[in-house]
């Protein structure tokens, strides 16, 4: 049996096509395994994400409860802060009044001091005059 040049070319082409098909089958088999692993990973992630989502919802619910509680408690201490503000205003007014009184007393003391100096000088002059007579 003699092969002609055309038959030999056809045989080479058929063997090359067979090798191509076999290598594509191997690649497709590996891609199939990878896709199965990806599908399992996606399923696992869905499960994990659903769990995380439920936990996040629970945390948000607790946070809302805590914020409401804090808001209620802050409303109860608002009068305390108002009382402290009123007290500090009263203390400030008292300080201003004390400064005014201290200024008046200081100016009065200065005039009393001047008067006592003048009286002391007058007394000494009077005593000197008595001695001289």
Short mmCIF file of N, CA, C and O in Angstrom, two decimals:
data_model
loop_
_atom_site.label_atom_id
_atom_site.label_comp_id
_atom_site.label_asym_id
_atom_site.label_seq_id
_atom_site.Cartn_x
_atom_site.Cartn_y
_atom_site.Cartn_z
N UNK A 1 0.82 -1.14 0.00
CA UNK A 1 0.00 0.00 0.00
C UNK A 1 0.89 1.23 0.00
O UNK A 1 1.68 1.44 0.90
N UNK A 2 0.66 1.94 -1.00
CA UNK A 2 1.42 3.16 -1.18
C UNK A 2 0.53 4.35 -0.89
O UNK A 2 -0.61 4.38 -1.31
N UNK A 3 1.09 5.26 -0.17
CA UNK A 3 0.35 6.48 0.15
C UNK A 3 0.78 7.55 -0.84
O UNK A 3 1.96 7.76 -1.09
N UNK A 4 -0.19 8.21 -1.35
CA UNK A 4 0.14 9.32 -2.24
C UNK A 4 0.42 10.53 -1.37
O UNK A 4 0.16 10.55 -0.15
N UNK A 5 0.92 11.54 -2.03
CA UNK A 5 1.26 12.76 -1.31
C UNK A 5 0.01 13.39 -0.69
O UNK A 5 0.05 13.87 0.44
N UNK A 6 -1.09 13.34 -1.37
CA UNK A 6 -2.35 13.90 -0.85
C UNK A 6 -2.85 13.10 0.33
O UNK A 6 -3.38 13.65 1.30
N UNK A 7 -2.71 11.75 0.23
CA UNK A 7 -3.17 10.91 1.34
C UNK A 7 -2.29 11.14 2.57
O UNK A 7 -2.78 11.16 3.70
N UNK A 8 -0.97 11.31 2.33
CA UNK A 8 -0.05 11.56 3.44
C UNK A 8 -0.37 12.89 4.12
O UNK A 8 -0.40 12.99 5.35
N UNK A 9 -0.68 13.90 3.31
CA UNK A 9 -1.05 15.21 3.86
C UNK A 9 -2.35 15.10 4.64
O UNK A 9 -2.51 15.68 5.74
N UNK A 10 -3.30 14.33 4.13
CA UNK A 10 -4.57 14.14 4.83
C UNK A 10 -4.38 13.41 6.14
O UNK A 10 -5.02 13.72 7.15
N UNK A 11 -3.48 12.39 6.14
CA UNK A 11 -3.20 11.65 7.37
C UNK A 11 -2.55 12.54 8.41
O UNK A 11 -2.92 12.51 9.59
N UNK A 12 -1.59 13.37 7.99
CA UNK A 12 -0.92 14.30 8.91
C UNK A 12 -1.94 15.29 9.48
O UNK A 12 -1.96 15.57 10.69
N UNK A 13 -2.82 15.78 8.62
CA UNK A 13 -3.86 16.72 9.06
C UNK A 13 -4.80 16.05 10.04
O UNK A 13 -5.22 16.64 11.05
N UNK A 14 -5.15 14.77 9.79
CA UNK A 14 -6.06 14.04 10.67
C UNK A 14 -5.40 13.81 12.03
O UNK A 14 -6.05 13.96 13.09
N UNK A 15 -4.11 13.45 12.04
CA UNK A 15 -3.40 13.23 13.30
C UNK A 15 -3.28 14.55 14.07
O UNK A 15 -3.48 14.61 15.29
N UNK A 16 -2.97 15.64 13.34
CA UNK A 16 -2.87 16.95 13.99
C UNK A 16 -4.22 17.35 14.59
O UNK A 16 -4.30 17.85 15.71
N UNK A 17 -5.30 17.09 13.85
CA UNK A 17 -6.64 17.43 14.36
C UNK A 17 -6.96 16.58 15.59
O UNK A 17 -7.54 17.07 16.55
N UNK A 18 -6.56 15.28 15.54
CA UNK A 18 -6.79 14.40 16.67
C UNK A 18 -6.03 14.90 17.90
O UNK A 18 -6.59 14.94 19.01
N UNK A 19 -4.76 15.33 17.71
CA UNK A 19 -3.99 15.88 18.84
C UNK A 19 -4.63 17.17 19.38
O UNK A 19 -4.68 17.39 20.59
N UNK A 20 -5.12 18.00 18.47
CA UNK A 20 -5.81 19.24 18.88
C UNK A 20 -7.05 18.92 19.70
O UNK A 20 -7.28 19.52 20.74
N UNK A 21 -7.83 17.95 19.24
CA UNK A 21 -9.06 17.57 19.95
C UNK A 21 -8.71 16.99 21.32
O UNK A 21 -9.35 17.31 22.32
N UNK A 22 -7.69 16.14 21.39
CA UNK A 22 -7.30 15.53 22.66
C UNK A 22 -6.83 16.60 23.64
O UNK A 22 -7.21 16.62 24.82
N UNK A 23 -5.98 17.53 23.14
CA UNK A 23 -5.49 18.59 24.04
C UNK A 23 -6.63 19.51 24.47
O UNK A 23 -6.68 19.95 25.62
N UNK A 24 -7.57 19.80 23.58
CA UNK A 24 -8.74 20.60 23.98
C UNK A 24 -9.59 19.88 25.01
O UNK A 24 -10.12 20.51 25.93
N UNK A 25 -9.71 18.56 24.88
CA UNK A 25 -10.48 17.79 25.87
C UNK A 25 -9.81 17.86 27.24
O UNK A 25 -10.48 18.00 28.26
N UNK A 26 -8.48 17.78 27.27
CA UNK A 26 -7.75 17.86 28.53
C UNK A 26 -7.94 19.24 29.16
O UNK A 26 -8.21 19.37 30.36
N UNK A 27 -7.81 20.27 28.30
CA UNK A 27 -7.98 21.64 28.81
C UNK A 27 -9.40 21.83 29.32
O UNK A 27 -9.62 22.41 30.39
N UNK A 28 -10.39 21.36 28.57
CA UNK A 28 -11.78 21.50 29.01
C UNK A 28 -12.05 20.75 30.30
O UNK A 28 -12.82 21.21 31.16
N UNK A 29 -11.43 19.60 30.49
CA UNK A 29 -11.60 18.84 31.72
C UNK A 29 -11.04 19.63 32.91
O UNK A 29 -11.67 19.71 33.98
N UNK A 30 -9.86 20.24 32.71
CA UNK A 30 -9.27 21.04 33.79
C UNK A 30 -10.11 22.28 34.07
O UNK A 30 -10.32 22.65 35.23
N UNK A 31 -10.60 22.92 33.00
CA UNK A 31 -11.46 24.09 33.18
C UNK A 31 -12.75 23.69 33.91
O UNK A 31 -13.25 24.42 34.77
N UNK A 32 -13.26 22.50 33.61
CA UNK A 32 -14.46 22.00 34.30
C UNK A 32 -14.22 21.84 35.79
O UNK A 32 -15.06 22.21 36.61
N UNK A 33 -13.04 21.28 36.15
CA UNK A 33 -12.71 21.11 37.57
C UNK A 33 -12.59 22.49 38.25
O UNK A 33 -13.08 22.68 39.37
N UNK A 34 -11.93 23.42 37.55
CA UNK A 34 -11.77 24.76 38.13
C UNK A 34 -13.13 25.42 38.31
O UNK A 34 -13.40 26.04 39.35
N UNK A 35 -14.02 25.25 37.35
CA UNK A 35 -15.36 25.86 37.46
C UNK A 35 -16.14 25.24 38.61
O UNK A 35 -16.88 25.93 39.32
N UNK A 36 -15.97 23.92 38.83
CA UNK A 36 -16.63 23.29 39.98
C UNK A 36 -16.12 23.87 41.29
O UNK A 36 -16.89 24.14 42.22
N UNK A 37 -14.80 24.08 41.38
CA UNK A 37 -14.22 24.67 42.59
C UNK A 37 -14.71 26.10 42.77
O UNK A 37 -15.01 26.52 43.90
N UNK A 38 -14.80 26.86 41.68
CA UNK A 38 -15.31 28.23 41.75
C UNK A 38 -16.75 28.23 42.23
O UNK A 38 -17.15 29.05 43.08
N UNK A 39 -17.57 27.31 41.71
CA UNK A 39 -18.97 27.22 42.15
C UNK A 39 -19.06 26.90 43.64
O UNK A 39 -19.89 27.49 44.35
N UNK A 40 -18.22 26.00 44.12
CA UNK A 40 -18.24 25.67 45.54
C UNK A 40 -17.79 26.86 46.38
O UNK A 40 -18.33 27.12 47.45
N UNK A 41 -16.78 27.59 45.88
CA UNK A 41 -16.32 28.78 46.60
C UNK A 41 -17.42 29.83 46.66
O UNK A 41 -17.63 30.48 47.69
N UNK A 42 -18.14 30.00 45.55
CA UNK A 42 -19.23 30.98 45.52
C UNK A 42 -20.33 30.57 46.50
O UNK A 42 -20.87 31.41 47.23
N UNK A 43 -20.66 29.27 46.54
CA UNK A 43 -21.68 28.80 47.50
C UNK A 43 -21.23 29.08 48.93
O UNK A 43 -22.01 29.53 49.76
N UNK A 44 -19.95 28.80 49.20
CA UNK A 44 -19.41 29.03 50.54
C UNK A 44 -19.46 30.52 50.89
O UNK A 44 -19.83 30.90 52.01
N UNK A 45 -19.11 31.36 49.92
CA UNK A 45 -19.15 32.81 50.17
C UNK A 45 -20.57 33.29 50.40
O UNK A 45 -20.81 34.15 51.24
N UNK A 46 -21.53 32.74 49.65
CA UNK A 46 -22.93 33.12 49.87
C UNK A 46 -23.36 32.80 51.29
O UNK A 46 -24.00 33.60 51.96
N UNK A 47 -22.98 31.61 51.74
CA UNK A 47 -23.33 31.20 53.11
C UNK A 47 -22.70 32.15 54.13
O UNK A 47 -23.36 32.60 55.07
N UNK A 48 -21.41 32.45 53.92
CA UNK A 48 -20.70 33.34 54.84
C UNK A 48 -21.30 34.75 54.81
O UNK A 48 -21.48 35.38 55.86
N UNK A 49 -21.61 35.22 53.62
CA UNK A 49 -22.18 36.57 53.49
C UNK A 49 -23.55 36.65 54.14
O UNK A 49 -23.88 37.64 54.80
N UNK A 50 -24.34 35.60 53.99
CA UNK A 50 -25.66 35.59 54.64
C UNK A 50 -25.51 35.64 56.16
O UNK A 50 -26.24 36.36 56.85
N UNK A 51 -24.54 34.89 56.69
CA UNK A 51 -24.29 34.92 58.13
C UNK A 51 -23.84 36.29 58.58
O UNK A 51 -24.30 36.83 59.60
N UNK A 52 -22.91 36.88 57.82
CA UNK A 52 -22.43 38.23 58.16
C UNK A 52 -23.56 39.25 58.07
O UNK A 52 -23.65 40.16 58.89
N UNK A 53 -24.41 39.08 57.10
CA UNK A 53 -25.54 40.01 56.94
C UNK A 53 -26.47 39.94 58.15
O UNK A 53 -26.92 40.97 58.66
N UNK A 54 -26.75 38.73 58.61
CA UNK A 54 -27.61 38.58 59.79
C UNK A 54 -26.96 39.21 61.02
O UNK A 54 -27.63 39.88 61.82
N UNK A 55 -25.65 38.98 61.17
CA UNK A 55 -24.94 39.56 62.32
C UNK A 55 -24.92 41.08 62.24
O UNK A 55 -25.09 41.77 63.25
N UNK A 56 -24.73 41.62 61.03
CA UNK A 56 -24.72 43.07 60.87
C UNK A 56 -26.09 43.65 61.20
O UNK A 56 -26.18 44.71 61.83
N UNK A 57 -27.15 42.98 60.79
CA UNK A 57 -28.50 43.46 61.13
C UNK A 57 -28.71 43.45 62.63
O UNK A 57 -29.32 44.38 63.19
N UNK A 58 -28.23 42.40 63.30
CA UNK A 58 -28.37 42.34 64.76
C UNK A 58 -27.59 43.46 65.42
O UNK A 58 -28.08 44.11 66.37
N UNK A 59 -26.39 43.73 64.93
CA UNK A 59 -25.57 44.81 65.49
C UNK A 59 -26.25 46.15 65.28
O UNK A 59 -26.29 47.00 66.18
N UNK A 60 -26.81 46.37 64.09
CA UNK A 60 -27.52 47.63 63.82
C UNK A 60 -28.74 47.79 64.73
O UNK A 60 -29.01 48.89 65.23
N UNK A 61 -29.45 46.70 64.95
CA UNK A 61 -30.62 46.77 65.84
C UNK A 61 -30.18 47.14 67.26
O UNK A 61 -30.80 47.99 67.91
N UNK A 62 -29.10 46.52 67.73
CA UNK A 62 -28.60 46.83 69.08
C UNK A 62 -28.10 48.27 69.14
O UNK A 62 -28.30 48.96 70.13
N UNK A 63 -27.44 48.72 68.06
CA UNK A 63 -26.95 50.09 68.03
C UNK A 63 -28.10 51.08 68.10
O UNK A 63 -28.02 52.09 68.81
N UNK A 64 -29.16 50.80 67.36
CA UNK A 64 -30.33 51.69 67.40
C UNK A 64 -30.93 51.73 68.80
O UNK A 64 -31.33 52.79 69.28
N UNK A 65 -31.00 50.58 69.44
CA UNK A 65 -31.52 50.53 70.81
C UNK A 65 -30.65 51.34 71.75
O UNK A 65 -31.15 52.11 72.58
N UNK A 66 -29.33 51.17 71.62
CA UNK A 66 -28.41 51.92 72.48
C UNK A 66 -28.51 53.42 72.23
O UNK A 66 -28.49 54.22 73.17
N UNK A 67 -28.61 53.82 70.96
CA UNK A 67 -28.73 55.25 70.66
C UNK A 67 -30.01 55.84 71.23
O UNK A 67 -30.01 56.96 71.75
N UNK A 68 -31.08 55.09 71.15
CA UNK A 68 -32.34 55.56 71.74
C UNK A 68 -32.20 55.70 73.25
O UNK A 68 -32.66 56.70 73.83
N UNK A 69 -31.57 54.73 73.90
CA UNK A 69 -31.35 54.78 75.34
C UNK A 69 -30.48 55.98 75.72
O UNK A 69 -30.78 56.70 76.68
N UNK A 70 -29.42 56.20 74.97
CA UNK A 70 -28.53 57.34 75.26
C UNK A 70 -29.28 58.65 75.07
O UNK A 70 -29.12 59.59 75.86
N UNK A 71 -30.09 58.73 74.03
CA UNK A 71 -30.87 59.95 73.79
C UNK A 71 -31.82 60.22 74.95
O UNK A 71 -31.94 61.36 75.42
N UNK A 72 -32.49 59.17 75.43
CA UNK A 72 -33.41 59.33 76.56
C UNK A 72 -32.66 59.78 77.81
O UNK A 72 -33.12 60.67 78.54
N UNK A 73 -31.50 59.18 78.05
CA UNK A 73 -30.72 59.55 79.24
C UNK A 73 -30.19 60.97 79.13
O UNK A 73 -30.12 61.69 80.13
N UNK A 74 -29.80 61.38 77.94
CA UNK A 74 -29.29 62.75 77.79
C UNK A 74 -30.42 63.76 78.01
O UNK A 74 -30.17 64.85 78.51
N UNK A 75 -31.64 63.39 77.65
CA UNK A 75 -32.77 64.28 77.91
C UNK A 75 -33.00 64.46 79.41
O UNK A 75 -33.40 65.52 79.86
N UNK A 76 -32.72 63.40 80.18
CA UNK A 76 -32.94 63.51 81.63
C UNK A 76 -31.88 64.36 82.30
O UNK A 76 -32.14 64.92 83.36
N UNK A 77 -30.67 64.46 81.72
CA UNK A 77 -29.64 65.27 82.36
C UNK A 77 -29.55 66.68 81.77
O UNK A 77 -28.76 67.48 82.25
N UNK A 78 -30.36 66.99 80.77
CA UNK A 78 -30.37 68.35 80.22
C UNK A 78 -30.69 69.39 81.29
O UNK A 78 -30.06 70.45 81.33
N UNK A 79 -31.68 69.16 82.18
CA UNK A 79 -31.93 70.15 83.23
C UNK A 79 -30.72 70.38 84.14
O UNK A 79 -30.51 71.49 84.62
N UNK A 80 -29.94 69.34 84.38
CA UNK A 80 -28.74 69.49 85.20
C UNK A 80 -27.77 70.48 84.53
O UNK A 80 -27.24 71.37 85.19
N UNK A 81 -27.57 70.32 83.24
CA UNK A 81 -26.67 71.23 82.53
C UNK A 81 -27.22 72.65 82.54
O UNK A 81 -26.47 73.62 82.65
N UNK A 82 -28.54 72.79 82.44
CA UNK A 82 -29.14 74.12 82.49
C UNK A 82 -28.93 74.74 83.87
O UNK A 82 -28.63 75.93 84.00
N UNK A 83 -29.07 73.92 84.92
CA UNK A 83 -28.86 74.42 86.28
C UNK A 83 -27.42 74.85 86.48
O UNK A 83 -27.14 75.89 87.09
N UNK A 84 -26.48 74.08 85.95
CA UNK A 84 -25.07 74.45 86.06
C UNK A 84 -24.80 75.75 85.32
O UNK A 84 -24.07 76.63 85.80
N UNK A 85 -25.42 75.91 84.15
CA UNK A 85 -25.24 77.16 83.39
C UNK A 85 -25.81 78.34 84.16
O UNK A 85 -25.19 79.41 84.22
N UNK A 86 -26.99 78.16 84.76
CA UNK A 86 -27.58 79.24 85.56
C UNK A 86 -26.71 79.57 86.77
O UNK A 86 -26.53 80.74 87.12
N UNK A 87 -26.17 78.54 87.42
CA UNK A 87 -25.31 78.75 88.58
C UNK A 87 -24.05 79.51 88.19
O UNK A 87 -23.63 80.44 88.89
N UNK A 88 -23.46 79.13 87.04
CA UNK A 88 -22.24 79.84 86.63
C UNK A 88 -22.54 81.29 86.29
O UNK A 88 -21.73 82.18 86.56
N UNK A 89 -23.72 81.55 85.75
CA UNK A 89 -24.11 82.94 85.47
C UNK A 89 -24.28 83.71 86.78
O UNK A 89 -23.84 84.87 86.90
N UNK A 90 -24.88 83.06 87.77
CA UNK A 90 -25.05 83.71 89.07
C UNK A 90 -23.70 84.00 89.73
O UNK A 90 -23.49 85.08 90.30
N UNK A 91 -22.78 83.06 89.63
CA UNK A 91 -21.45 83.26 90.21
C UNK A 91 -20.74 84.40 89.49
O UNK A 91 -20.07 85.23 90.12
N UNK A 92 -20.92 84.47 88.18
CA UNK A 92 -20.31 85.56 87.42
C UNK A 92 -20.88 86.91 87.85
O UNK A 92 -20.14 87.89 88.04
N UNK A 93 -22.21 86.97 88.04
CA UNK A 93 -22.83 88.20 88.52
C UNK A 93 -22.31 88.57 89.91
O UNK A 93 -22.06 89.75 90.21
N UNK A 94 -22.17 87.57 90.78
CA UNK A 94 -21.66 87.81 92.13
C UNK A 94 -20.22 88.33 92.08
O UNK A 94 -19.86 89.25 92.82
N UNK A 95 -19.41 87.77 91.18
CA UNK A 95 -18.03 88.26 91.02
C UNK A 95 -18.01 89.71 90.57
O UNK A 95 -17.21 90.52 91.08
N UNK A 96 -18.87 90.05 89.62
CA UNK A 96 -18.93 91.44 89.15
C UNK A 96 -19.35 92.38 90.27
O UNK A 96 -18.78 93.47 90.44
N UNK A 97 -20.34 91.96 91.07
CA UNK A 97 -20.79 92.78 92.19
C UNK A 97 -19.67 92.93 93.23
O UNK A 97 -19.46 94.02 93.79
N UNK A 98 -18.94 91.85 93.49
CA UNK A 98 -17.83 91.89 94.45
C UNK A 98 -16.74 92.84 93.97
O UNK A 98 -16.17 93.59 94.76
N UNK A 99 -16.46 92.81 92.67
CA UNK A 99 -15.44 93.73 92.14
C UNK A 99 -15.88 95.18 92.32
O UNK A 99 -15.09 96.04 92.67
N UNK A 100 -17.17 95.44 92.05
CA UNK A 100 -17.69 96.80 92.22
C UNK A 100 -17.59 97.25 93.66
O UNK A 100 -17.18 98.38 93.94
N UNK A 101 -17.94 96.36 94.60
CA UNK A 101 -17.87 96.69 96.02
C UNK A 101 -16.41 96.91 96.43
O UNK A 101 -16.11 97.86 97.17
N UNK A 102 -15.51 96.06 95.93
CA UNK A 102 -14.10 96.22 96.27
C UNK A 102 -13.56 97.53 95.74
O UNK A 102 -12.77 98.21 96.42
N UNK A 103 -13.99 97.94 94.56
CA UNK A 103 -13.55 99.21 94.00
C UNK A 103 -14.04 100.37 94.86
O UNK A 103 -13.29 101.30 95.16
N UNK A 104 -15.31 100.30 95.28
CA UNK A 104 -15.86 101.36 96.14
C UNK A 104 -15.14 101.43 97.48
O UNK A 104 -14.82 102.50 97.97
N UNK A 105 -14.90 100.25 98.09
CA UNK A 105 -14.21 100.21 99.38
C UNK A 105 -12.79 100.74 99.22
O UNK A 105 -12.29 101.49 100.06
N UNK A 106 -12.14 100.38 98.13
CA UNK A 106 -10.77 100.83 97.89
C UNK A 106 -10.72 102.34 97.75
O UNK A 106 -9.85 103.00 98.33
N UNK A 107 -11.65 102.92 96.98
CA UNK A 107 -11.65 104.38 96.82
C UNK A 107 -12.01 105.07 98.14
O UNK A 107 -11.46 106.11 98.47
N UNK A 108 -12.91 104.46 98.92
CA UNK A 108 -13.26 105.03 100.23
C UNK A 108 -12.06 104.96 101.16
O UNK A 108 -11.80 105.91 101.93
N UNK A 109 -11.34 103.88 101.12
CA UNK A 109 -10.16 103.72 101.98
C UNK A 109 -9.11 104.76 101.63
O UNK A 109 -8.45 105.30 102.52
N UNK A 110 -8.94 105.04 100.36
CA UNK A 110 -7.96 106.04 99.95
C UNK A 110 -8.33 107.42 100.51
O UNK A 110 -7.48 108.14 101.02
N UNK A 111 -9.63 107.74 100.41
CA UNK A 111 -10.02 109.06 100.93
C UNK A 111 -9.92 109.11 102.45
O UNK A 111 -9.54 110.12 103.02
N UNK A 112 -10.24 108.00 103.14
CA UNK A 112 -10.10 107.94 104.60
C UNK A 112 -8.62 108.05 104.96
O UNK A 112 -8.24 108.74 105.91
N UNK A 113 -7.77 107.37 104.17
CA UNK A 113 -6.33 107.45 104.43
C UNK A 113 -5.82 108.86 104.28
O UNK A 113 -5.02 109.35 105.09
N UNK A 114 -6.27 109.56 103.26
CA UNK A 114 -5.85 110.96 103.06
C UNK A 114 -6.33 111.83 104.20
O UNK A 114 -5.59 112.68 104.71
N UNK A 115 -7.55 111.60 104.63
CA UNK A 115 -8.10 112.38 105.73
C UNK A 115 -7.31 112.14 107.00
O UNK A 115 -7.00 113.08 107.75
N UNK A 116 -6.96 110.88 107.26
CA UNK A 116 -6.21 110.59 108.50
C UNK A 116 -4.81 111.19 108.44
O UNK A 116 -4.28 111.64 109.45
N UNK A 117 -4.20 111.24 107.27
CA UNK A 117 -2.89 111.87 107.13
C UNK A 117 -3.00 113.37 107.41
O UNK A 117 -2.19 113.95 108.12
N UNK A 118 -4.04 113.98 106.84
CA UNK A 118 -4.23 115.42 107.06
C UNK A 118 -4.49 115.70 108.54
O UNK A 118 -3.94 116.64 109.11
N UNK A 119 -5.31 114.85 109.19
CA UNK A 119 -5.57 115.04 110.62
C UNK A 119 -4.30 114.85 111.45
O UNK A 119 -4.06 115.58 112.42
N UNK A 120 -3.47 113.87 111.07
CA UNK A 120 -2.22 113.63 111.79
C UNK A 120 -1.29 114.83 111.66
O UNK A 120 -0.66 115.26 112.65
N UNK A 121 -1.19 115.40 110.47
CA UNK A 121 -0.34 116.57 110.26
C UNK A 121 -0.89 117.76 111.05
O UNK A 121 -0.14 118.51 111.69
N UNK A 122 -2.22 117.91 111.02
CA UNK A 122 -2.83 119.02 111.74
C UNK A 122 -2.58 118.88 113.25
O UNK A 122 -2.30 119.86 113.94
N UNK A 123 -2.66 117.66 113.76
CA UNK A 123 -2.43 117.43 115.18
C UNK A 123 -0.99 117.76 115.55
O UNK A 123 -0.72 118.39 116.58
N UNK A 124 -0.06 117.37 114.71
CA UNK A 124 1.35 117.67 114.99
C UNK A 124 1.59 119.18 114.95
O UNK A 124 2.32 119.72 115.78
N UNK A 125 0.98 119.83 113.97
CA UNK A 125 1.13 121.29 113.90
C UNK A 125 0.53 121.95 115.15
O UNK A 125 1.09 122.89 115.70
N UNK A 126 -0.60 121.45 115.57
CA UNK A 126 -1.24 122.00 116.77
C UNK A 126 -0.35 121.79 117.98
O UNK A 126 -0.19 122.70 118.80
N UNK A 127 0.21 120.59 118.12
CA UNK A 127 1.10 120.31 119.25
C UNK A 127 2.36 121.18 119.20
O UNK A 127 2.82 121.67 120.23
N UNK A 128 2.90 121.38 118.01
CA UNK A 128 4.08 122.25 117.87
C UNK A 128 3.72 123.68 118.24
O UNK A 128 4.51 124.38 118.88
N UNK A 129 2.60 124.11 117.85
CA UNK A 129 2.19 125.48 118.14
C UNK A 129 2.00 125.67 119.63
O UNK A 129 2.31 126.73 120.20
N UNK A 130 1.47 124.66 120.29
CA UNK A 130 1.27 124.74 121.74
C UNK A 130 2.60 124.81 122.45
O UNK A 130 2.74 125.55 123.42
N UNK A 131 3.55 124.08 121.97
CA UNK A 131 4.88 124.09 122.58
C UNK A 131 5.54 125.42 122.39
O UNK A 131 6.29 125.89 123.22
N UNK A 132 5.37 126.01 121.25
CA UNK A 132 5.99 127.29 120.92
C UNK A 132 5.37 128.44 121.72
O UNK A 132 6.00 129.45 121.89
N UNK A 133 4.25 128.34 122.22
CA UNK A 133 3.62 129.43 122.95
C UNK A 133 4.06 129.47 124.31
O UNK A 133 4.65 129.43 125.12
#
